[in-house]
Coordinates of C-alpha atoms and ligand atoms in Angstrom, one line a residue:
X10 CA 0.0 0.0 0.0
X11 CA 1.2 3.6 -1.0
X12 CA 1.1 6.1 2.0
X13 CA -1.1 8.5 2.1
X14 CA 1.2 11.7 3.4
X15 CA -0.7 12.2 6.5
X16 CA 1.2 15.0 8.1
X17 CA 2.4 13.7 11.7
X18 CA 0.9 15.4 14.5
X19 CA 2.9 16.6 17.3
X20 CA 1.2 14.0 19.8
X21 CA 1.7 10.9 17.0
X22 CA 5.7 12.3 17.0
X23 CA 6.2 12.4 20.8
X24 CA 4.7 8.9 22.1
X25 CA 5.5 5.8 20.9
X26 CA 3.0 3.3 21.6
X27 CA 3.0 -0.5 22.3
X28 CA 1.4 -2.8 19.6
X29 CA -1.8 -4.8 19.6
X30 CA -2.6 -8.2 18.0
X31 CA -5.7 -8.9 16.1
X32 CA -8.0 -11.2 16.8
X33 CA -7.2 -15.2 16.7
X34 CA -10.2 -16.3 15.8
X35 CA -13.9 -16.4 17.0
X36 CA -14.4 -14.2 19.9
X37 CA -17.6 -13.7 22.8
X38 CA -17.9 -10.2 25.0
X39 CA -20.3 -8.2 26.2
X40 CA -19.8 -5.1 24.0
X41 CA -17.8 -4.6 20.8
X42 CA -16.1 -1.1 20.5
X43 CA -15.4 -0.1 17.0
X44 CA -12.9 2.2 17.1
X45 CA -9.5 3.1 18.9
X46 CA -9.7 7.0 19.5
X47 CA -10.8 9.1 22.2
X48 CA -14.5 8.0 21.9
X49 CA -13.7 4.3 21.6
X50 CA -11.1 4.1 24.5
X51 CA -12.9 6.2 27.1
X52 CA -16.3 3.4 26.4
X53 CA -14.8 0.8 26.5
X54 CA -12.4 1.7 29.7
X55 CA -15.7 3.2 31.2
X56 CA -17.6 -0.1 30.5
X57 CA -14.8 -2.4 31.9
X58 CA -14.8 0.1 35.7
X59 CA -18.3 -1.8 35.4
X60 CA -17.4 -5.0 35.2
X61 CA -18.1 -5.9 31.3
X62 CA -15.9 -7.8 29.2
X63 CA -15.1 -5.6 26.2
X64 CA -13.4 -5.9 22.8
X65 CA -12.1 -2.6 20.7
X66 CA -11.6 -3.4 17.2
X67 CA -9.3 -0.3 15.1
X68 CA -8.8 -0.6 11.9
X69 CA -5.1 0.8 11.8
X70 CA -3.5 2.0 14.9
X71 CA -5.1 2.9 18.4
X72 CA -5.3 7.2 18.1
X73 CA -4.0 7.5 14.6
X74 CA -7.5 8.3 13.5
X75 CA -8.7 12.2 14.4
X76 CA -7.7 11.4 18.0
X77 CA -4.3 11.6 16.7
X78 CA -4.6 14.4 15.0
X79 CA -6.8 16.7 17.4
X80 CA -5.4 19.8 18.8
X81 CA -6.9 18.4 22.6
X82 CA -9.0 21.7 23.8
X83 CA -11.2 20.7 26.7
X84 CA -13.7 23.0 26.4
X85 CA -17.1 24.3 27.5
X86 CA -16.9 27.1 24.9
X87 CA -18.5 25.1 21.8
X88 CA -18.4 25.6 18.1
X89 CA -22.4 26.8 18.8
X90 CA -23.0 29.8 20.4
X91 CA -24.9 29.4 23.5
X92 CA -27.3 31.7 22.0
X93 CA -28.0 30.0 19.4
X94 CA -28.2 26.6 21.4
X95 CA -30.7 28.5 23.4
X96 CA -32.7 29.1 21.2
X97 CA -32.7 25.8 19.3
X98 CA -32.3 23.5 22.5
X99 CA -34.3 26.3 25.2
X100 CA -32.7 27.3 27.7
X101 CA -32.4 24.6 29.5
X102 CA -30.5 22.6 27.0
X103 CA -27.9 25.1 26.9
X104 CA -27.3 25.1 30.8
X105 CA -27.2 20.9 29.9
X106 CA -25.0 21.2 27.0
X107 CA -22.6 23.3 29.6
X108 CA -23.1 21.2 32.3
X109 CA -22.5 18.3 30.4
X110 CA -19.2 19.4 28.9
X111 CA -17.8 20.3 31.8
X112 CA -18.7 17.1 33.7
X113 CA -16.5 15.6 30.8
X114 CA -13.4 17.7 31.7
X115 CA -13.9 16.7 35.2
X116 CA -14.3 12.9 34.7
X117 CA -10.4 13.5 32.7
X118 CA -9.3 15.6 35.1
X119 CA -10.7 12.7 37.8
X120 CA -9.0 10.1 35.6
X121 CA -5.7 11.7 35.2
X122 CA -5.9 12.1 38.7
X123 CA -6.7 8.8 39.6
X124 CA -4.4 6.5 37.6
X125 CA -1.6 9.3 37.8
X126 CA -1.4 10.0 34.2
X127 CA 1.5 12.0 33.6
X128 CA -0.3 14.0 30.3
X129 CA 0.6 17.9 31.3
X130 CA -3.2 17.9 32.6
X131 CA -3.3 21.9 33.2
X132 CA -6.4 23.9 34.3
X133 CA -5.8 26.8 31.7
X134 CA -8.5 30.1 31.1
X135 CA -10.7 29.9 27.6
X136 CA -10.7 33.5 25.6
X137 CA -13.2 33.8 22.9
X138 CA -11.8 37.2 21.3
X139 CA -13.0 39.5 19.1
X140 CA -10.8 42.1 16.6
X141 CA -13.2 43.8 15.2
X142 CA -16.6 45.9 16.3
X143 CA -18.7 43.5 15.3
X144 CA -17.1 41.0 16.0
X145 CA -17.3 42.4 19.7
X146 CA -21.5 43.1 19.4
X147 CA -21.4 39.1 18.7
X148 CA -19.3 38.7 21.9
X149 CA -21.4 40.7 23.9
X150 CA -24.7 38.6 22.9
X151 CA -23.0 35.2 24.0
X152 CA -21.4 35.9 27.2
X153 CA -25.2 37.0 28.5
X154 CA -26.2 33.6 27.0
X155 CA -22.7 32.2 28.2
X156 CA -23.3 33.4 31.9
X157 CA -27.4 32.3 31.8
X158 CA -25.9 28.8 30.5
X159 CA -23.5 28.7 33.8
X160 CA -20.5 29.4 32.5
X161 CA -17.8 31.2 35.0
X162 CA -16.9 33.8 32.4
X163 CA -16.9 37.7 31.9
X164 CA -16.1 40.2 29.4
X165 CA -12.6 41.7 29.4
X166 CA -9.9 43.4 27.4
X167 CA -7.2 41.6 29.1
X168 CA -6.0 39.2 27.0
X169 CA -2.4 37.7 27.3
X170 CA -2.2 37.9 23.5
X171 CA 1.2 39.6 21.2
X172 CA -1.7 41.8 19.3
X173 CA -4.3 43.5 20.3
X174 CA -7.7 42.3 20.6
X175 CA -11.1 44.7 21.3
X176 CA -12.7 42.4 23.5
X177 CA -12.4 38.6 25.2
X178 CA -14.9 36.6 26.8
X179 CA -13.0 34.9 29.4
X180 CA -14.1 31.6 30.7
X181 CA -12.2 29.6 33.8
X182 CA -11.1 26.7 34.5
X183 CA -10.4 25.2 30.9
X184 CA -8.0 22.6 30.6
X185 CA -5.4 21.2 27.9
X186 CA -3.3 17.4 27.9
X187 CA -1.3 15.8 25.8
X188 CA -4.2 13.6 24.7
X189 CA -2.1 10.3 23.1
X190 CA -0.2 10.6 26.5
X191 CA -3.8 10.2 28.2
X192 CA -5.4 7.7 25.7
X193 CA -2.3 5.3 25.7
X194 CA -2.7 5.2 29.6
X195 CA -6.3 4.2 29.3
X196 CA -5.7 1.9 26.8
X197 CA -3.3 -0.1 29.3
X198 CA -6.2 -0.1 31.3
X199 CA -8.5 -1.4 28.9
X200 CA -6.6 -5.1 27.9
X201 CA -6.7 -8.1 29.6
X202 CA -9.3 -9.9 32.0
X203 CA -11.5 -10.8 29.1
X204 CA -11.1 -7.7 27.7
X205 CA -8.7 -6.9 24.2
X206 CA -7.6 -4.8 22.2
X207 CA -7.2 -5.2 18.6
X208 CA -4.8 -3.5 16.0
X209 CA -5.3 -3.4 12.3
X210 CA -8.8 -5.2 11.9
X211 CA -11.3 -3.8 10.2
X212 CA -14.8 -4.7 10.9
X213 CA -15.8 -6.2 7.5
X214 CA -19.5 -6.5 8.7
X215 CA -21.8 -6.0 11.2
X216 CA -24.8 -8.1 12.1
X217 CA -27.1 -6.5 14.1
X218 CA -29.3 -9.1 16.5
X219 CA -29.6 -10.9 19.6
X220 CA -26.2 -11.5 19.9
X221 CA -24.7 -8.9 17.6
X222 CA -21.9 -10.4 15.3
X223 CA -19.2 -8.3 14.5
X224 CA -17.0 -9.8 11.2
X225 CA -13.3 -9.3 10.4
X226 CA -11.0 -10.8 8.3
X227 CA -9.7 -12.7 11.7
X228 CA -13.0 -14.1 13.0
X229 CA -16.3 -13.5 13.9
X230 CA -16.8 -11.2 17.6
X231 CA -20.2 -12.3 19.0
X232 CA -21.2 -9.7 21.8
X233 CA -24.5 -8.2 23.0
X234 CA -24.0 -4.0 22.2
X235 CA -21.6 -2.7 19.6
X236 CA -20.5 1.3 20.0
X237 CA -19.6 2.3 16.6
X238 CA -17.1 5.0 17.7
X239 CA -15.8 6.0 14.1
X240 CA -15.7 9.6 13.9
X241 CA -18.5 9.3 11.3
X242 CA -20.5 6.2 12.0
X243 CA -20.4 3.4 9.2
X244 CA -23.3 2.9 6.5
X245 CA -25.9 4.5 9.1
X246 CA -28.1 6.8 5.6
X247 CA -30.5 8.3 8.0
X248 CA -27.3 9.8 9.7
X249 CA -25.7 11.2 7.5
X250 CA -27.7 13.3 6.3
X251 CA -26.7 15.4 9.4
X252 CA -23.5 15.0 9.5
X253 CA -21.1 17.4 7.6
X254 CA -17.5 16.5 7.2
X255 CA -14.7 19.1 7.4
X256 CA -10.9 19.3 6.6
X257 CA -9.0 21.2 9.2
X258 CA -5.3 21.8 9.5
X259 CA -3.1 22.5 12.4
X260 CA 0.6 23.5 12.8
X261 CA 2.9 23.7 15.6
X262 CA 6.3 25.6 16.3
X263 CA 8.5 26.1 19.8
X264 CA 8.2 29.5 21.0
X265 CA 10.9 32.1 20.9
X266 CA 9.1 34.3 23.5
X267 CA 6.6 34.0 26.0
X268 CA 2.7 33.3 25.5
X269 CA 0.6 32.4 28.5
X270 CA -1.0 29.4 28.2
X271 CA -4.7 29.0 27.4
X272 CA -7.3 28.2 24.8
X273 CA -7.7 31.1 22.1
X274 CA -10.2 31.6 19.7
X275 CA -10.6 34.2 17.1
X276 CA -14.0 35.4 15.9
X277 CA -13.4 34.3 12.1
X278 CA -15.3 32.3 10.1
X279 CA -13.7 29.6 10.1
X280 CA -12.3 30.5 13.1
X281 CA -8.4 29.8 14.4
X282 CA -8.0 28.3 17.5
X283 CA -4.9 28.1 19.2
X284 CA -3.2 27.2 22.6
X285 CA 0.2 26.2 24.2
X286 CA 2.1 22.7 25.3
X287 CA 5.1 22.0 26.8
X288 CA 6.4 18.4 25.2
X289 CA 9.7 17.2 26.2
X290 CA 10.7 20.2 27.5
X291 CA 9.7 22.5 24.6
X292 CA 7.1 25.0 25.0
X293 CA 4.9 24.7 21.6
X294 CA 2.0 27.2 20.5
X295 CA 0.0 25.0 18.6
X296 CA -2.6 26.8 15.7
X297 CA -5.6 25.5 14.3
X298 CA -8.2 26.0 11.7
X299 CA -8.5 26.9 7.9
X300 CA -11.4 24.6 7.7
X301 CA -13.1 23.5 4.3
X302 CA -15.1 20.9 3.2
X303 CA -13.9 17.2 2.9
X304 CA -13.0 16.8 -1.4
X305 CA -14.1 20.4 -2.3
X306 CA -10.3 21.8 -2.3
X307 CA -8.0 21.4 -5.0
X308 CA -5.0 23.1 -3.5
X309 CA -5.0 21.7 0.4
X310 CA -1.2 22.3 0.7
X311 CA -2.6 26.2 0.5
X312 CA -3.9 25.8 3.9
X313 CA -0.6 24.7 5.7
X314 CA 0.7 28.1 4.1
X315 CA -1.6 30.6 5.3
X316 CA -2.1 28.9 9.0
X317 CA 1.8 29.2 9.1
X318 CA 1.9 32.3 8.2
X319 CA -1.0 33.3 10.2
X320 CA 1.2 31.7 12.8
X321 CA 4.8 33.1 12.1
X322 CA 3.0 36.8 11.8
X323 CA 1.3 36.7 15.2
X324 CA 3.3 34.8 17.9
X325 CA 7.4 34.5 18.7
X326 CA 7.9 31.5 16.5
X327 CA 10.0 31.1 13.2
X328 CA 10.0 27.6 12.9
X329 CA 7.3 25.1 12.4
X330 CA 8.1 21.3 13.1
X331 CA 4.9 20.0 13.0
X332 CA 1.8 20.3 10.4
X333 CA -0.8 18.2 10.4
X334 CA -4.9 18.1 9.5
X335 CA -7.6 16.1 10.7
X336 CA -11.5 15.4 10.0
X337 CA -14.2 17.7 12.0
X338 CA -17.8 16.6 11.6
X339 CA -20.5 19.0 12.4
X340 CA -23.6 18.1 13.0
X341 CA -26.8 19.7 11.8
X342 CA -28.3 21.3 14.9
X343 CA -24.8 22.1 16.6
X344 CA -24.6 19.2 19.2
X345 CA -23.5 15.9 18.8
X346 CA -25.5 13.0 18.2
X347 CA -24.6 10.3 21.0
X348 CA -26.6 7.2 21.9
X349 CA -28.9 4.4 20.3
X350 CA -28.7 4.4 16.5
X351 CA -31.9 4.9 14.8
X352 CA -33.8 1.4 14.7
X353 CA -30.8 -0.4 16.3
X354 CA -31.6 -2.0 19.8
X355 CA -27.9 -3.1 20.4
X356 CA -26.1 -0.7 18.1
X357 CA -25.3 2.9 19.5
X358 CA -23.1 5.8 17.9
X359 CA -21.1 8.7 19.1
X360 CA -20.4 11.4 16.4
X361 CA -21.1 15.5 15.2
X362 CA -18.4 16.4 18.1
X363 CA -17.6 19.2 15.7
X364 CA -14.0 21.0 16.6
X365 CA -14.9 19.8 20.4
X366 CA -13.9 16.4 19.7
X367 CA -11.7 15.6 23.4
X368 CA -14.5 16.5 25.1
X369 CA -17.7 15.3 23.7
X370 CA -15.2 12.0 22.8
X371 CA -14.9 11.9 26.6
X372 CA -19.2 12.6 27.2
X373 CA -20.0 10.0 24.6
X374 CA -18.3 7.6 27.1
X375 CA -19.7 8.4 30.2
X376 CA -23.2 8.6 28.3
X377 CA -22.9 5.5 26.3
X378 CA -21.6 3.4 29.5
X379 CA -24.7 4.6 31.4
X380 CA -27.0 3.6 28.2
X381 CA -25.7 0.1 27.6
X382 CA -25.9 -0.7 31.3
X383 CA -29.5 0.1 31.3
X384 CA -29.0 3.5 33.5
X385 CA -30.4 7.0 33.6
X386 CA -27.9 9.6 32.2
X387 CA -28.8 13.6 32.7
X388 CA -27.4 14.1 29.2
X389 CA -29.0 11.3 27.1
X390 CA -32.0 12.9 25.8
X391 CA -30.6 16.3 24.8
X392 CA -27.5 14.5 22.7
X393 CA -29.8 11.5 21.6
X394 CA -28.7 10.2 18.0
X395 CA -32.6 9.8 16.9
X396 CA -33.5 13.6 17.2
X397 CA -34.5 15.5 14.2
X398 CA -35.1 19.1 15.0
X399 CA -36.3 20.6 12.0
X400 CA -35.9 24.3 12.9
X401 CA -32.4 24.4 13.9
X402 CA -29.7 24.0 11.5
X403 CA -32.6 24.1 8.6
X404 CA -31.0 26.3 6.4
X405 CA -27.2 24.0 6.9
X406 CA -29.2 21.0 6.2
X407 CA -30.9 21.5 3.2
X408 CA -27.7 23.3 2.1
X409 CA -25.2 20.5 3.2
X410 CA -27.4 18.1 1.7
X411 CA -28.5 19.6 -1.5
X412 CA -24.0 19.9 -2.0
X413 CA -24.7 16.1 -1.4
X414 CA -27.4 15.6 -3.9
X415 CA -25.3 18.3 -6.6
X416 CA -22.1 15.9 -5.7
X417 CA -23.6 12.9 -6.4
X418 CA -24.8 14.4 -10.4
X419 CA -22.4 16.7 -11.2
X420 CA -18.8 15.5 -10.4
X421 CA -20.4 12.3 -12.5
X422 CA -20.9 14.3 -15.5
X423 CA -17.8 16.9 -14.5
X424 CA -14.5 16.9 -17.3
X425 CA -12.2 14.5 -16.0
X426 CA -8.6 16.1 -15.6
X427 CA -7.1 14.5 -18.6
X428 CA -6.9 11.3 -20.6
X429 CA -3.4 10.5 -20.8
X430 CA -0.9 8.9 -17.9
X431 CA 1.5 12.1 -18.8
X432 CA -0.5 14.2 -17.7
X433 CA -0.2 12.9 -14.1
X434 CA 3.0 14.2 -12.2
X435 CA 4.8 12.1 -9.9
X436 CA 3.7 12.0 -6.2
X437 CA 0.1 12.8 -7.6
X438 CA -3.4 11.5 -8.9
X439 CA -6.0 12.8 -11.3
X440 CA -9.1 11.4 -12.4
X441 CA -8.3 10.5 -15.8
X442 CA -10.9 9.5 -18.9
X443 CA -9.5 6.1 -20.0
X444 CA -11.4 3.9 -22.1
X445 CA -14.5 6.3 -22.2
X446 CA -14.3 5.6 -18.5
X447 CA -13.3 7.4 -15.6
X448 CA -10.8 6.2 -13.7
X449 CA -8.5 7.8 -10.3
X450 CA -4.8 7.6 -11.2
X451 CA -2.3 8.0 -8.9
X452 CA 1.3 8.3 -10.3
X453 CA 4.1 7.1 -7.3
X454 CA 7.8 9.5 -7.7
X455 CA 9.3 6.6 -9.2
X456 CA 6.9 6.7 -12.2
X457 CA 4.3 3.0 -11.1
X458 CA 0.5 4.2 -11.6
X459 CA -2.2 2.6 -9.4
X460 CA -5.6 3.1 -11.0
X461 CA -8.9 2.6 -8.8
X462 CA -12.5 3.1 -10.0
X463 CA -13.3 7.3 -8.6
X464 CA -16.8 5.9 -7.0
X465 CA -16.8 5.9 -3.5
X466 CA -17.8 3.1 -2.0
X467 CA -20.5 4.3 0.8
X468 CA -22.9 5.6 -1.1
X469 CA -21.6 6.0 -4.9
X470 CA -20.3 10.0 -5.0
X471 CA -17.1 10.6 -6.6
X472 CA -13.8 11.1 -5.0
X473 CA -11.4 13.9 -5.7
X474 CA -7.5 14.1 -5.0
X475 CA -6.2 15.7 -1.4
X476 CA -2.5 17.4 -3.0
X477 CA -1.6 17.9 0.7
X478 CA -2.3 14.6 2.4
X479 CA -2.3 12.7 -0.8
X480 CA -5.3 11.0 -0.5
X481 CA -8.6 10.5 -2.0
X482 CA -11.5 12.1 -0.2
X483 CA -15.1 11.7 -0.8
X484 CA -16.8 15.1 -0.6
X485 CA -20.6 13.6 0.2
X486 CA -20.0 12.5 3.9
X487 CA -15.9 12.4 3.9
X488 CA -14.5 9.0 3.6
X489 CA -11.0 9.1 2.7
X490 CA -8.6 6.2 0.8
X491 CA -5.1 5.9 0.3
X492 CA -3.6 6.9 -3.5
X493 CA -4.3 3.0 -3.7
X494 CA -8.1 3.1 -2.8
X495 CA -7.4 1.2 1.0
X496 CA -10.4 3.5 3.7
X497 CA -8.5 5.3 5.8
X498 CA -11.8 7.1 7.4
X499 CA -15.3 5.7 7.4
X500 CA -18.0 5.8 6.7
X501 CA -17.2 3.7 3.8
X502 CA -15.5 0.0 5.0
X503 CA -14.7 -1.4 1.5
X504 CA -12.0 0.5 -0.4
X505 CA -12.0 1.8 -4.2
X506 CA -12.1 -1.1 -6.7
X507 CA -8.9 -1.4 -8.4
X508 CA -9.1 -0.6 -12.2
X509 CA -6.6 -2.1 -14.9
X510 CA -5.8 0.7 -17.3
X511 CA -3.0 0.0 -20.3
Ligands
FES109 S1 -18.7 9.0 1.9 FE1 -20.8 8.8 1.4 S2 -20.7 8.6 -0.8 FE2 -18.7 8.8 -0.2

């Protein structure tokens, strides 16, 4: 298989991690976990505390997925405004989406605390700032609906920033971690007494039932409740269809002058988001953002520019070392969707954490544990995966979905990029017209060509070429194959048929 060029992420470069086996064979526990990144783990850790025997199956590597590639905020400040979850969820779903949130920090901060996880756990402030006036009049709206939520937070101009900002809402008692550090630690936790941990299977099928059979390549996992903890949840249609997938991109260079540490956010659309971390005795700011949607850029290596200069023009740093971009996937009302799948009894899902991922990751556990063990949870009706809310999100929903729909047609009918191997360059693919067919081409530097067929195999859209990661991303709910067609992110499980071309 041809690499994709998945940029490393600071945490992937810092901590080396023991291997896992895959299964030998046929296999009985309680719950199946599909999955190996912050969702996953903190379930099936959760679920074993409790005295179930539990088996997490990843398809490549424990936290190489978007766990690896997370900038770890832990956050009450959301990607939704707490106005605007107000007035979609009332009043009181906003004080439960804040509540919630920050029982997740506390149920890290209680874990770190408790197995003595050395992960640079630090309680840090969270500034929401604005630069310009309006900007600031959009502050001003969401601290009232901040501080009605229960949020500790005020209004300030005192922001420990190297520019100047016009106003910050200031939230306390934020925190930050080296999340692999954190996840490998749980993971220990996890293996052995009936319970396992598999590397580098890929569920190949999933029977729902009374049991639930779970089918890879290395046997058959009989269990009562699978957690499909994928990011984006695999071959679930109804679901989909509010769930939009993002490419976001993140860069990280030691500092040359002092920054005080804490989460930042701009006011942009998208926004930046950016905060500090001392690894191996290097203080690191670490920047964020330059979102798009998944397949709709040509030029993706354009976004590690302008986040590094963004970076290099506003903080003491002249060097990057690490650059790096992961998948966000927003859901349509603004929360995330955590609980039974829709007509499952025994299957549940835990996705739409949007650029919050550490800490509705960490929720989805402590929810899903409670669900599967048949208790109450304060949470599970305001995140529950079945909701449709037709008012909020309306306009994102028809519009994300519509894209879908327009997708689906038009990249069918679209030019392809050329008809002739030439016109691929080395290191590179291009959908290519061969045979009066259209076929995805990806030329390796020393000149072999691997051609697979360009329809994705979820739900038949077409995929286009990712320059920066070198990868082929579908832009209709963001799977993502090597430059030889393997999945490297659901919700798609079989990869891109390979094509003979002369
Ligand atoms: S991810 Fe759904 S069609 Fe490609």
């Amino acid at each position: 298989m041809v690499e994709e060029r998945t940029h490393k992420s600071l945490w992937t470069e810092t901590t080396p991690a023991r291997r896992y086996p895959a299964p030998q064979g046929d296999l009985e526990v309680d719950v199946v976990v599909i999955g190996g990144g912050i969702a996953g783990l903190t379930t099936a850790y959760l679920l074993k505390q409790e005295g179930k025997r539990v088996a997490v199956v990843e398809m490549h590597r424990l936290l190489t997925g978007q766990t690896g590639q997370t900038t770890a905020h832990l956050t009450e400040l959301l990607d939704s405004p707490y106005y605007t979850l107000a007035s979609d969820f009332g009043e009181k779903g906003a004080c439960m989406a804040a509540e919630s949130t920050r029982a997740a920090i506390e149920k890290i901060a209680g874990l770190v605390e408790q197995l003595r996880i050395s992960c640079g756990f630090q309680r840090v402030p969270g500034y929401r700032y604005a630069e310009t006036e309006r900007e600031a009049r959009d502050l001003e709206r969401e601290a009232n609906a901040a501080r009605r939520a229960g949020l500790m937070c005020m209004l300030t101009n005192e922001v420990p920033l190297p520019y100047p900002v016009k106003l910050a809402l200031r939230v306390e008692d934020q925190a930050q971690f080296h999340p692999r550090e954190y996840l490998l630690a749980l993971a220990e936790g996890i293996q052995g007494d009936g319970c396992y941990i598999f590397e580098e299977t890929q569920m190949t099928e999933l029977r729902e039932g009374v049991p639930c059979r779970v089918h890879t390549p290395h046997g058959v996992i009989t269990c009562r409740d699978v957690v499909e903890a994928t990011t984006t949840p695999l071959n679930r249609v109804f679901l989909h269809t509010k769930l939009y997938p993002y490419r976001t991109y993140a860069v990280a260079g030691p500092l040359e002058g002092p920054l005080e540490a804490g989460l930042y956010y701009d006011s942009q659309d998208p926004y930046h988001y950016i905060r500090t971390q001392k690894v191996e005795g290097v203080d690191y700011v670490i920047v964020g953002g330059e979102d798009h949607k998944v397949g709709t850029e040509e030029d993706t290596e354009r976004h590690y520019e302008a986040l590094e200069a963004y970076t290099r023009r506003r903080f003491p740093v002249t060097r990057i070392d690490y650059r790096w971009s992961g998948q966000v996937i927003e859901p349509a009302d603004g929360l995330a969707y955590i609980g039974r799948n829709s007509n499952s009894r025994h299957v549940w899902v835990a996705t739409g954490f949007s650029g919050t991922g550490m800490t509705f990751g960490t929720l989805s556990g402590m929810i899903l544990t409670d669900l599967i063990l048949g208790r109450q949870n304060p949470y599970a009706a305001l995140y529950d995966a079945t909701r449709v809310k037709p008012r909020a999100g309306a306009k994102d929903f028809i519009q994300e979905n519509a894209e879908v729909a327009f997708h689906f047609v038009a990249d069918r009918l679209s030019k392809p990029e050329g008809h002739d191997l030439s016109e691929v360059p080395p290191g590179e693919g291009r959908i290519l017209e061969v045979d009066g067919k259209k076929v995805a081409v990806f030329k390796e530097e020393g000149g072999a060509v691997h051609a697979v067929s360009p329809v994705c195999t979820h739900l038949g859209c077409h995929v286009h070429w990712n320059k920066a990661e070198r990868s082929w991303d579908c832009p209709c709910h963001g799977a993502r194959y090597s430059p030889t067609g393997e999945v490297l992110n659901g919700p798609a499980v079989k990869g891109l048929q390979s094509k003979k071309i002369r």
